PDB file of C-alpha atoms and ligand atoms in Angstrom:
ATOM      1  CA  MET A   1      -0.229  -0.308   0.155  1.00 83.00           C
ATOM      2  CA  SER A   2       1.242   3.504  -0.409  1.00 88.00           C
ATOM      3  CA  THR A   3       1.801   6.002   1.728  1.00 86.00           C
ATOM      4  CA  GLU A   4      -0.572   8.153   0.881  1.00 86.00           C
ATOM      5  CA  ALA A   5      -3.098   5.654   0.777  1.00 89.00           C
ATOM      6  CA  LYS A   6      -2.153   4.022   4.150  1.00 87.00           C
ATOM      7  CA  ILE A   7      -2.478   7.769   5.179  1.00 86.00           C
ATOM      8  CA  ASP A   8      -6.558   8.149   3.653  1.00 88.00           C
ATOM      9  CA  ALA A   9      -6.911   4.337   4.895  1.00 87.00           C
ATOM     10  CA  HIS A  10      -6.274   5.927   8.594  1.00 87.00           C
ATOM     11  CA  TRP A  11      -8.197   8.846   8.706  1.00 91.00           C
ATOM     12  CA  GLY A  12     -10.823   7.628   6.672  1.00 91.00           C
ATOM     13  CA  LYS A  13     -13.154   4.966   8.447  1.00 83.00           C
ATOM     14  CA  GLY A  14     -16.425   4.979   5.994  1.00 91.00           C
ATOM     15  CA  GLY A  15     -19.816   6.252   7.605  1.00 94.00           C
ATOM     16  CA  LEU A  16     -18.375   9.500   9.253  1.00 96.00           C
ATOM     17  CA  ALA A  17     -20.830  11.520   7.564  1.00 97.00           C
ATOM     18  CA  GLU A  18     -24.093   9.368   9.068  1.00 96.00           C
ATOM     19  CA  ALA A  19     -22.250   9.729  11.912  1.00 95.00           C
ATOM     20  CA  ILE A  20     -21.912  13.307  12.167  1.00 97.00           C
ATOM     21  CA  LEU A  21     -25.483  13.706  11.422  1.00 97.00           C
ATOM     22  CA  ALA A  22     -26.453  11.645  13.889  1.00 97.00           C
ATOM     23  CA  ALA A  23     -25.011  13.162  16.654  1.00 96.00           C
ATOM     24  CA  LEU A  24     -25.836  16.346  15.868  1.00 97.00           C
ATOM     25  CA  LYS A  25     -29.363  15.462  15.911  1.00 97.00           C
ATOM     26  CA  THR A  26     -28.787  13.996  19.832  1.00 97.00           C
ATOM     27  CA  ALA A  27     -26.620  16.660  20.748  1.00 96.00           C
ATOM     28  CA  GLY A  28     -30.726  18.548  19.513  1.00 97.00           C
ATOM     29  CA  CYS A  29     -29.165  20.138  16.596  1.00 97.00           C
ATOM     30  CA  ASP A  30     -31.194  19.801  13.226  1.00 96.00           C
ATOM     31  CA  PRO A  31     -29.467  18.807  10.562  1.00 95.00           C
ATOM     32  CA  ASP A  32     -30.722  20.526   8.049  1.00 95.00           C
ATOM     33  CA  ASN A  33     -30.174  24.177   9.587  1.00 95.00           C
ATOM     34  CA  LEU A  34     -27.037  24.024  10.643  1.00 97.00           C
ATOM     35  CA  ALA A  35     -24.796  27.299  11.980  1.00 97.00           C
ATOM     36  CA  PRO A  36     -21.510  27.060  11.844  1.00 97.00           C
ATOM     37  CA  GLU A  37     -21.185  27.119  15.807  1.00 97.00           C
ATOM     38  CA  ASP A  38     -22.785  23.843  16.385  1.00 97.00           C
ATOM     39  CA  LEU A  39     -19.337  21.728  14.548  1.00 98.00           C
ATOM     40  CA  LEU A  40     -17.527  24.031  16.724  1.00 97.00           C
ATOM     41  CA  PRO A  41     -17.123  21.244  19.695  1.00 96.00           C
ATOM     42  CA  LEU A  42     -16.442  18.592  16.523  1.00 96.00           C
ATOM     43  CA  GLU A  43     -14.176  20.314  13.582  1.00 98.00           C
ATOM     44  CA  HIS A  44     -11.495  20.910  14.944  1.00 97.00           C
ATOM     45  CA  LEU A  45      -9.036  17.902  15.110  1.00 96.00           C
ATOM     46  CA  HIS A  46      -6.130  19.092  16.849  1.00 96.00           C
ATOM     47  CA  GLY A  47      -5.110  19.827  20.540  1.00 94.00           C
ATOM     48  CA  ARG A  48      -7.391  22.712  22.398  1.00 96.00           C
ATOM     49  CA  GLY A  49      -9.770  21.650  18.531  1.00 96.00           C
ATOM     50  CA  ALA A  50     -11.568  25.558  17.998  1.00 98.00           C
ATOM     51  CA  ASP A  51      -9.587  27.480  20.843  1.00 97.00           C
ATOM     52  CA  ALA A  52      -6.025  26.692  18.763  1.00 98.00           C
ATOM     53  CA  THR A  53      -7.724  27.351  15.471  1.00 98.00           C
ATOM     54  CA  ARG A  54      -9.102  31.055  16.931  1.00 98.00           C
ATOM     55  CA  GLU A  55      -5.761  31.900  18.268  1.00 98.00           C
ATOM     56  CA  LEU A  56      -3.967  30.627  15.196  1.00 98.00           C
ATOM     57  CA  LEU A  57      -6.337  32.508  12.710  1.00 98.00           C
ATOM     58  CA  GLU A  58      -5.887  36.203  14.958  1.00 98.00           C
ATOM     59  CA  ILE A  59      -1.937  35.436  13.786  1.00 98.00           C
ATOM     60  CA  LEU A  60      -3.239  35.097  10.087  1.00 98.00           C
ATOM     61  CA  SER A  61      -5.643  37.803  10.661  1.00 98.00           C
ATOM     62  CA  PRO A  62      -7.515  37.515   7.352  1.00 98.00           C
ATOM     63  CA  GLY A  63      -9.321  40.034   5.089  1.00 95.00           C
ATOM     64  CA  PRO A  64     -12.527  39.612   2.692  1.00 96.00           C
ATOM     65  CA  ASP A  65      -9.966  39.648   0.532  1.00 93.00           C
ATOM     66  CA  THR A  66      -7.617  37.527   1.947  1.00 98.00           C
ATOM     67  CA  HIS A  67      -7.475  33.722   0.333  1.00 98.00           C
ATOM     68  CA  LEU A  68      -5.740  31.352   2.873  1.00 98.00           C
ATOM     69  CA  LEU A  69      -3.937  27.974   2.037  1.00 98.00           C
ATOM     70  CA  ASP A  70      -5.350  25.499   5.140  1.00 98.00           C
ATOM     71  CA  ILE A  71      -2.467  22.438   4.299  1.00 98.00           C
ATOM     72  CA  GLY A  72      -4.346  18.977   5.484  1.00 98.00           C
ATOM     73  CA  SER A  73      -7.817  20.438   6.607  1.00 98.00           C
ATOM     74  CA  GLY A  74      -9.830  17.449   7.813  1.00 98.00           C
ATOM     75  CA  VAL A  75     -13.247  17.832   7.743  1.00 98.00           C
ATOM     76  CA  GLY A  76     -12.281  21.733   7.515  1.00 98.00           C
ATOM     77  CA  GLY A  77     -13.074  22.864  10.984  1.00 98.00           C
ATOM     78  CA  PRO A  78     -10.558  25.620  10.353  1.00 98.00           C
ATOM     79  CA  ALA A  79     -11.003  26.487   7.270  1.00 98.00           C
ATOM     80  CA  ARG A  80     -14.825  27.335   7.829  1.00 98.00           C
ATOM     81  CA  MET A  81     -13.969  29.312  10.973  1.00 98.00           C
ATOM     82  CA  ALA A  82     -11.760  31.041   8.886  1.00 98.00           C
ATOM     83  CA  ALA A  83     -14.344  32.259   6.511  1.00 98.00           C
ATOM     84  CA  HIS A  84     -16.990  32.522   9.168  1.00 98.00           C
ATOM     85  CA  LEU A  85     -15.048  34.990  11.642  1.00 98.00           C
ATOM     86  CA  TYR A  86     -12.954  36.412   8.857  1.00 98.00           C
ATOM     87  CA  GLY A  87     -14.875  36.490   5.474  1.00 98.00           C
ATOM     88  CA  ALA A  88     -11.924  34.821   4.101  1.00 98.00           C
ATOM     89  CA  HIS A  89     -11.673  32.582   0.711  1.00 98.00           C
ATOM     90  CA  VAL A  90     -10.524  29.596   1.501  1.00 98.00           C
ATOM     91  CA  THR A  91      -8.903  26.520   0.170  1.00 98.00           C
ATOM     92  CA  GLY A  92      -8.432  23.358   1.658  1.00 98.00           C
ATOM     93  CA  ILE A  93      -6.707  20.310   0.673  1.00 98.00           C
ATOM     94  CA  ASP A  94      -6.572  16.944   2.193  1.00 98.00           C
ATOM     95  CA  LEU A  95      -5.302  13.103   1.669  1.00 96.00           C
ATOM     96  CA  THR A  96      -8.380  11.757   3.034  1.00 96.00           C
ATOM     97  CA  GLN A  97     -11.042  11.140   0.544  1.00 96.00           C
ATOM     98  CA  GLU A  98     -14.047  10.797   3.017  1.00 97.00           C
ATOM     99  CA  PHE A  99     -12.787  14.035   5.190  1.00 97.00           C
ATOM    100  CA  CYS A 100     -12.639  15.750   1.537  1.00 98.00           C
ATOM    101  CA  ASP A 101     -16.461  14.596   1.412  1.00 98.00           C
ATOM    102  CA  VAL A 102     -17.732  15.683   5.060  1.00 98.00           C
ATOM    103  CA  ALA A 103     -15.597  18.724   4.515  1.00 98.00           C
ATOM    104  CA  GLN A 104     -18.216  19.372   1.599  1.00 98.00           C
ATOM    105  CA  MET A 105     -21.427  18.481   2.968  1.00 98.00           C
ATOM    106  CA  LEU A 106     -20.709  20.122   6.323  1.00 98.00           C
ATOM    107  CA  CYS A 107     -19.198  23.709   4.274  1.00 98.00           C
ATOM    108  CA  GLN A 108     -22.771  23.505   2.773  1.00 98.00           C
ATOM    109  CA  ARG A 109     -25.304  23.217   5.507  1.00 98.00           C
ATOM    110  CA  VAL A 110     -24.039  25.855   7.088  1.00 98.00           C
ATOM    111  CA  GLY A 111     -23.685  27.774   4.150  1.00 97.00           C
ATOM    112  CA  LEU A 112     -20.137  28.520   3.903  1.00 98.00           C
ATOM    113  CA  SER A 113     -20.079  26.524   0.677  1.00 98.00           C
ATOM    114  CA  ASP A 114     -19.366  30.422  -1.100  1.00 98.00           C
ATOM    115  CA  LEU A 115     -16.060  31.365   1.339  1.00 98.00           C
ATOM    116  CA  VAL A 116     -14.338  27.650   1.188  1.00 98.00           C
ATOM    117  CA  THR A 117     -13.141  25.351  -1.399  1.00 98.00           C
ATOM    118  CA  ILE A 118     -12.218  21.816  -0.267  1.00 98.00           C
ATOM    119  CA  ARG A 119      -9.699  19.484  -2.932  1.00 98.00           C
ATOM    120  CA  GLN A 120      -8.973  16.186  -2.330  1.00 98.00           C
ATOM    121  CA  GLY A 121      -4.328  16.350  -2.624  1.00 97.00           C
ATOM    122  CA  ASN A 122      -1.320  15.966  -1.176  1.00 97.00           C
ATOM    123  CA  ALA A 123       0.467  18.440   0.434  1.00 98.00           C
ATOM    124  CA  LEU A 124       3.344  17.477  -0.945  1.00 98.00           C
ATOM    125  CA  ASP A 125       2.581  17.965  -4.632  1.00 98.00           C
ATOM    126  CA  LEU A 126       0.037  20.453  -4.382  1.00 98.00           C
ATOM    127  CA  PRO A 127      -2.016  21.459  -7.246  1.00 98.00           C
ATOM    128  CA  PHE A 128      -1.774  25.704  -7.350  1.00 98.00           C
ATOM    129  CA  ALA A 129       0.769  27.475  -9.092  1.00 98.00           C
ATOM    130  CA  ASN A 130       3.598  29.295  -7.389  1.00 98.00           C
ATOM    131  CA  GLU A 131       2.721  32.123  -4.911  1.00 98.00           C
ATOM    132  CA  SER A 132      -1.173  31.698  -5.422  1.00 98.00           C
ATOM    133  CA  PHE A 133      -1.871  32.204  -1.321  1.00 98.00           C
ATOM    134  CA  ASP A 134      -2.349  34.952   0.578  1.00 98.00           C
ATOM    135  CA  GLY A 135      -1.314  32.963   3.688  1.00 98.00           C
ATOM    136  CA  ALA A 136      -1.078  29.302   4.881  1.00 98.00           C
ATOM    137  CA  TYR A 137      -1.530  26.648   7.787  1.00 98.00           C
ATOM    138  CA  SER A 138      -1.271  23.933   8.242  1.00 98.00           C
ATOM    139  CA  GLN A 139      -2.396  21.594  12.173  1.00 98.00           C
ATOM    140  CA  ASN A 140      -1.231  18.596  12.682  1.00 98.00           C
ATOM    141  CA  VAL A 141      -0.587  17.246   9.786  1.00 98.00           C
ATOM    142  CA  SER A 142       3.524  16.928   9.875  1.00 97.00           C
ATOM    143  CA  MET A 143       3.769  14.207  11.908  1.00 97.00           C
ATOM    144  CA  ASN A 144       2.166  11.898   8.938  1.00 94.00           C
ATOM    145  CA  ILE A 145       5.031  13.100   6.228  1.00 96.00           C
ATOM    146  CA  GLU A 146       8.456  11.392   6.732  1.00 96.00           C
ATOM    147  CA  ASP A 147      10.114  14.691   4.568  1.00 97.00           C
ATOM    148  CA  LYS A 148       9.412  17.569   6.179  1.00 98.00           C
ATOM    149  CA  GLU A 149      11.530  19.155   3.717  1.00 98.00           C
ATOM    150  CA  ALA A 150       9.510  18.994   0.759  1.00 98.00           C
ATOM    151  CA  PHE A 151       6.146  19.473   2.857  1.00 98.00           C
ATOM    152  CA  TYR A 152       7.303  23.115   4.441  1.00 98.00           C
ATOM    153  CA  ALA A 153       9.059  23.771   0.408  1.00 98.00           C
ATOM    154  CA  GLU A 154       5.498  23.360  -1.138  1.00 98.00           C
ATOM    155  CA  ALA A 155       3.875  25.616   1.398  1.00 98.00           C
ATOM    156  CA  PHE A 156       6.629  28.071   0.816  1.00 98.00           C
ATOM    157  CA  ARG A 157       6.155  27.396  -3.091  1.00 98.00           C
ATOM    158  CA  VAL A 158       2.367  28.765  -2.899  1.00 98.00           C
ATOM    159  CA  VAL A 159       2.417  31.543  -0.580  1.00 98.00           C
ATOM    160  CA  ARG A 160       3.010  34.716  -2.227  1.00 98.00           C
ATOM    161  CA  PRO A 161       6.096  37.271  -1.270  1.00 98.00           C
ATOM    162  CA  GLY A 162       5.138  38.833   2.149  1.00 98.00           C
ATOM    163  CA  GLY A 163       2.827  35.985   3.382  1.00 98.00           C
ATOM    164  CA  LEU A 164       2.709  34.192   6.661  1.00 98.00           C
ATOM    165  CA  PHE A 165       2.285  30.522   6.639  1.00 98.00           C
ATOM    166  CA  VAL A 166       2.013  28.919  10.275  1.00 98.00           C
ATOM    167  CA  ALA A 167       2.829  25.089  11.665  1.00 98.00           C
ATOM    168  CA  ALA A 168       1.431  23.633  14.345  1.00 98.00           C
ATOM    169  CA  GLU A 169       2.411  20.765  14.580  1.00 98.00           C
ATOM    170  CA  TYR A 170       4.196  17.752  17.579  1.00 98.00           C
ATOM    171  CA  ALA A 171       7.682  17.690  17.751  1.00 98.00           C
ATOM    172  CA  GLU A 172       9.651  15.011  19.994  1.00 98.00           C
ATOM    173  CA  GLY A 173       9.875  15.600  23.505  1.00 98.00           C
ATOM    174  CA  PRO A 174      12.790  14.174  25.972  1.00 98.00           C
ATOM    175  CA  GLY A 175      10.303  12.433  27.694  1.00 98.00           C
ATOM    176  CA  GLY A 176      10.181   8.876  25.676  1.00 97.00           C
ATOM    177  CA  ALA A 177       8.727   7.424  21.878  1.00 96.00           C
ATOM    178  CA  PRO A 178       4.391   8.977  22.274  1.00 98.00           C
ATOM    179  CA  VAL A 179       2.135   5.919  23.563  1.00 98.00           C
ATOM    180  CA  PHE A 180       0.560   4.733  20.726  1.00 98.00           C
ATOM    181  CA  PRO A 181      -1.153   4.290  19.696  1.00 96.00           C
ATOM    182  CA  VAL A 182      -2.219   8.414  19.320  1.00 96.00           C
ATOM    183  CA  PRO A 183      -4.451  10.272  16.491  1.00 95.00           C
ATOM    184  CA  TRP A 184      -1.909  10.063  13.976  1.00 95.00           C
ATOM    185  CA  ALA A 185      -0.362   6.617  14.199  1.00 95.00           C
ATOM    186  CA  LEU A 186      -1.570   3.594  15.339  1.00 94.00           C
ATOM    187  CA  VAL A 187       2.767   2.443  15.292  1.00 95.00           C
ATOM    188  CA  PRO A 188       5.968   4.439  15.786  1.00 96.00           C
ATOM    189  CA  GLU A 189       7.005   3.501  11.828  1.00 94.00           C
ATOM    190  CA  HIS A 190       3.532   5.457  10.726  1.00 94.00           C
ATOM    191  CA  SER A 191       4.985   8.925  13.159  1.00 97.00           C
ATOM    192  CA  HIS A 192       7.338  11.369  11.934  1.00 97.00           C
ATOM    193  CA  LEU A 193       8.659  13.659  14.055  1.00 98.00           C
ATOM    194  CA  LEU A 194      10.972  16.233  14.352  1.00 98.00           C
ATOM    195  CA  LYS A 195      13.035  17.872  17.696  1.00 97.00           C
ATOM    196  CA  PRO A 196      11.651  21.287  18.223  1.00 97.00           C
ATOM    197  CA  ASP A 197      14.990  23.553  17.175  1.00 97.00           C
ATOM    198  CA  ASP A 198      14.689  21.667  13.482  1.00 98.00           C
ATOM    199  CA  ILE A 199      10.817  22.548  12.540  1.00 98.00           C
ATOM    200  CA  PRO A 200      12.605  26.200  12.231  1.00 98.00           C
ATOM    201  CA  ARG A 201      15.669  24.790  11.867  1.00 98.00           C
ATOM    202  CA  THR A 202      13.460  23.195   8.438  1.00 98.00           C
ATOM    203  CA  LEU A 203      11.455  25.924   7.491  1.00 98.00           C
ATOM    204  CA  GLU A 204      14.527  28.250   7.320  1.00 98.00           C
ATOM    205  CA  ALA A 205      16.130  26.017   5.003  1.00 98.00           C
ATOM    206  CA  VAL A 206      13.124  26.148   2.819  1.00 98.00           C
ATOM    207  CA  GLY A 207      13.372  29.665   2.632  1.00 98.00           C
ATOM    208  CA  PHE A 208      10.691  31.233   5.103  1.00 98.00           C
ATOM    209  CA  GLU A 209      11.811  33.454   7.974  1.00 98.00           C
ATOM    210  CA  ILE A 210      10.969  32.868  11.778  1.00 98.00           C
ATOM    211  CA  VAL A 211       8.608  35.586  13.266  1.00 98.00           C
ATOM    212  CA  ASP A 212       7.753  33.317  16.196  1.00 98.00           C
ATOM    213  CA  CYS A 213       8.291  29.736  17.384  1.00 98.00           C
ATOM    214  CA  THR A 214       6.123  29.121  20.547  1.00 98.00           C
ATOM    215  CA  ASP A 215       5.376  25.774  22.859  1.00 98.00           C
ATOM    216  CA  GLN A 216       2.175  25.386  23.757  1.00 98.00           C
ATOM    217  CA  SER A 217       3.052  22.631  26.214  1.00 98.00           C
ATOM    218  CA  ASP A 218       1.252  24.250  29.314  1.00 98.00           C
ATOM    219  CA  SER A 219      -1.995  25.405  28.201  1.00 98.00           C
ATOM    220  CA  MET A 220      -2.631  22.128  25.778  1.00 98.00           C
ATOM    221  CA  ILE A 221      -1.872  20.435  29.614  1.00 98.00           C
ATOM    222  CA  GLU A 222      -4.504  23.277  30.784  1.00 97.00           C
ATOM    223  CA  SER A 223      -6.604  22.014  28.080  1.00 97.00           C
ATOM    224  CA  TYR A 224      -6.537  18.473  28.980  1.00 96.00           C
ATOM    225  CA  GLN A 225      -7.243  18.721  32.639  1.00 96.00           C
ATOM    226  CA  ARG A 226     -10.321  20.965  31.939  1.00 95.00           C
ATOM    227  CA  GLY A 227     -11.074  18.616  29.922  1.00 93.00           C
ATOM    228  CA  ARG A 228     -11.112  15.819  32.049  1.00 94.00           C
ATOM    229  CA  GLU A 229     -12.844  17.637  34.876  1.00 95.00           C
ATOM    230  CA  LYS A 230     -15.835  18.565  32.467  1.00 94.00           C
ATOM    231  CA  ILE A 231     -16.321  15.019  31.926  1.00 93.00           C
ATOM    232  CA  ALA A 232     -16.048  13.898  35.609  1.00 94.00           C
ATOM    233  CA  ALA A 233     -18.850  16.133  36.278  1.00 96.00           C
ATOM    234  CA  GLU A 234     -21.138  16.230  32.895  1.00 94.00           C
ATOM    235  CA  GLY A 235     -19.808  12.633  31.004  1.00 92.00           C
ATOM    236  CA  LYS A 236     -18.935  11.994  27.858  1.00 90.00           C
ATOM    237  CA  PRO A 237     -19.779  14.359  25.459  1.00 92.00           C
ATOM    238  CA  VAL A 238     -22.139  13.119  22.458  1.00 94.00           C
ATOM    239  CA  LEU A 239     -19.968  15.827  20.249  1.00 95.00           C
ATOM    240  CA  GLY A 240     -16.128  15.909  20.212  1.00 93.00           C
ATOM    241  CA  PRO A 241     -13.466  14.934  17.200  1.00 93.00           C
ATOM    242  CA  HIS A 242     -13.543  11.047  19.001  1.00 91.00           C
ATOM    243  CA  LEU A 243     -16.257  10.860  16.315  1.00 92.00           C
ATOM    244  CA  LEU A 244     -14.004  12.077  13.357  1.00 93.00           C
ATOM    245  CA  MET A 245     -11.426   8.932  14.540  1.00 91.00           C
ATOM    246  CA  GLY A 246     -13.587   5.586  15.049  1.00 84.00           C
ATOM    247  CA  ASP A 247     -13.516   3.354  17.961  1.00 86.00           C
ATOM    248  CA  ASP A 248     -10.503   3.843  18.948  1.00 90.00           C
ATOM    249  CA  GLY A 249     -10.191   7.588  19.379  1.00 89.00           C
ATOM    250  CA  PRO A 250     -10.811   8.035  22.750  1.00 89.00           C
ATOM    251  CA  GLU A 251      -7.878   5.670  23.928  1.00 93.00           C
ATOM    252  CA  ARG A 252      -5.903   7.971  21.270  1.00 94.00           C
ATOM    253  CA  ARG A 253      -6.205  11.043  22.531  1.00 93.00           C
ATOM    254  CA  ARG A 254      -5.747   9.964  25.755  1.00 95.00           C
ATOM    255  CA  ASN A 255      -2.343   8.451  24.863  1.00 97.00           C
ATOM    256  CA  SER A 256      -1.939  12.033  22.910  1.00 97.00           C
ATOM    257  CA  ALA A 257      -2.530  13.985  25.808  1.00 97.00           C
ATOM    258  CA  ARG A 258      -0.016  11.387  28.570  1.00 98.00           C
ATOM    259  CA  SER A 259       2.525  12.074  25.466  1.00 98.00           C
ATOM    260  CA  VAL A 260       2.744  16.107  26.049  1.00 98.00           C
ATOM    261  CA  GLU A 261       2.186  15.919  29.943  1.00 98.00           C
ATOM    262  CA  GLU A 262       4.925  12.754  30.174  1.00 98.00           C
ATOM    263  CA  LYS A 263       7.434  15.426  27.921  1.00 98.00           C
ATOM    264  CA  ARG A 264       7.054  12.419  24.864  1.00 98.00           C
ATOM    265  CA  THR A 265       6.152  14.853  22.357  1.00 98.00           C
ATOM    266  CA  ILE A 266       5.646  18.502  22.356  1.00 98.00           C
ATOM    267  CA  PRO A 267       3.417  20.907  20.441  1.00 98.00           C
ATOM    268  CA  VAL A 268       5.125  23.840  18.571  1.00 98.00           C
ATOM    269  CA  GLN A 269       3.491  26.127  16.781  1.00 98.00           C
ATOM    270  CA  VAL A 270       5.726  28.466  14.200  1.00 98.00           C
ATOM    271  CA  VAL A 271       4.639  31.334  12.425  1.00 98.00           C
ATOM    272  CA  CYS A 272       6.925  32.362   9.443  1.00 98.00           C
ATOM    273  CA  ARG A 273       7.600  34.301   6.743  1.00 98.00           C
ATOM    274  CA  ARG A 274       7.601  34.436   2.946  1.00 98.00           C
ATOM    275  CA  VAL A 275      10.434  36.197   1.978  1.00 92.00           C
TER     276      VAL A 275
HETATM  277  C1  SAM B   1      -4.927  15.993  12.749  1.00 89.16           C
HETATM  278  S1  SAM B   1      -5.484  15.954  11.032  1.00 89.16           S
HETATM  279  C2  SAM B   1      -6.279  17.490  11.223  1.00 89.16           C
HETATM  280  C3  SAM B   1      -7.124  17.854  10.426  1.00 89.16           C
HETATM  281  C4  SAM B   1      -7.430  19.524  10.621  1.00 89.16           C
HETATM  282  N1  SAM B   1      -5.618  20.336  10.107  1.00 89.16           N
HETATM  283  C5  SAM B   1      -7.301  20.109  11.745  1.00 89.16           C
HETATM  284  O1  SAM B   1      -6.377  21.067  12.398  1.00 89.16           O
HETATM  285  O2  SAM B   1      -8.795  19.295  11.939  1.00 89.16           O
HETATM  286  C6  SAM B   1      -4.376  15.117  10.056  1.00 89.16           C
HETATM  287  C7  SAM B   1      -4.971  15.796   8.649  1.00 89.16           C
HETATM  288  O3  SAM B   1      -3.976  15.820   8.068  1.00 89.16           O
HETATM  289  C8  SAM B   1      -4.002  15.128   6.658  1.00 89.16           C
HETATM  290  N2  SAM B   1      -3.071  14.650   5.960  1.00 89.16           N
HETATM  291  C9  SAM B   1      -1.839  13.941   6.352  1.00 89.16           C
HETATM  292  N3  SAM B   1      -1.239  13.590   5.438  1.00 89.16           N
HETATM  293  C10 SAM B   1      -1.192  14.918   4.611  1.00 89.16           C
HETATM  294  C11 SAM B   1      -0.870  14.486   3.039  1.00 89.16           C
HETATM  295  N4  SAM B   1       0.278  14.570   2.616  1.00 89.16           N
HETATM  296  N5  SAM B   1      -1.104  15.979   2.109  1.00 89.16           N
HETATM  297  C12 SAM B   1      -2.939  16.180   2.760  1.00 89.16           C
HETATM  298  N6  SAM B   1      -2.979  15.509   4.128  1.00 89.16           N
HETATM  299  C13 SAM B   1      -2.701  15.086   4.917  1.00 89.16           C
HETATM  300  C14 SAM B   1      -5.407  13.476   7.242  1.00 89.16           C
HETATM  301  O4  SAM B   1      -5.717  12.969   6.182  1.00 89.16           O
HETATM  302  C15 SAM B   1      -5.671  14.703   7.877  1.00 89.16           C
HETATM  303  O5  SAM B   1      -6.862  15.168   7.936  1.00 89.16           O
END
């Protein structure tokens, strides 16, 4: 099986659209009359969910004439947030066909299809012209990608000079290997992490200028703790990113939290500019 097919099979389990619509109904939403906010608890497939996306988009601060690229756009939550909060045009690209189909379906249901375009494709071979976006971002995608230089070089190629690229991803921590399975990999062979300093170094190597680089472990750990307290008080939520991960989603998310808490992984966000 090719690497692309493995990634598609890892994330795309089948039946996702039906599972999401059923869960929305159980949570008291009308699937035929959804607001963008209804999707917030489930559509951001990364630590700290919608809060992390909101902060990332503040950095990019897109205007209505801005065209952003979301590399590895998942089910489209971050792209819809940029469109809904800022009126920005966003193109999302993702390797997993099922995620692309669900992203498009959700955009239609919340009335954001005019602003958000979703394409199936590979981040390592972006089907876009040089310098065709005002900015780009990628959240929790590169851990599936061994050739980081090729990944960052493609982002550099499609962003216009002066535009920002924000890379949010996990790095390898000093505490040992991640506890598997994690959301992005069931086994170590499918997990590709750089050391924290190597992320900005590799981004610089492809031509970006580093604007900011932050270790987000503390806010991530606080958010895991808040999440556990909420579950202890209110029970397991109906809507959550677990819906996107299949039956072992809860275990993979617990392991991801433990990996950050034990410094096995370090969530890093790098803001860089194409010069
Ligand atoms: C953890 S999910 C994050 C989705 C989204 N960025 C978010 O934060 O909600 C990782 C995503 O990266 C995508 N992905 C992994 N490797 C990719 C590649 N080479 N090209 C495009 N997408 C890829 C997967 O299909 C999956 O949707």
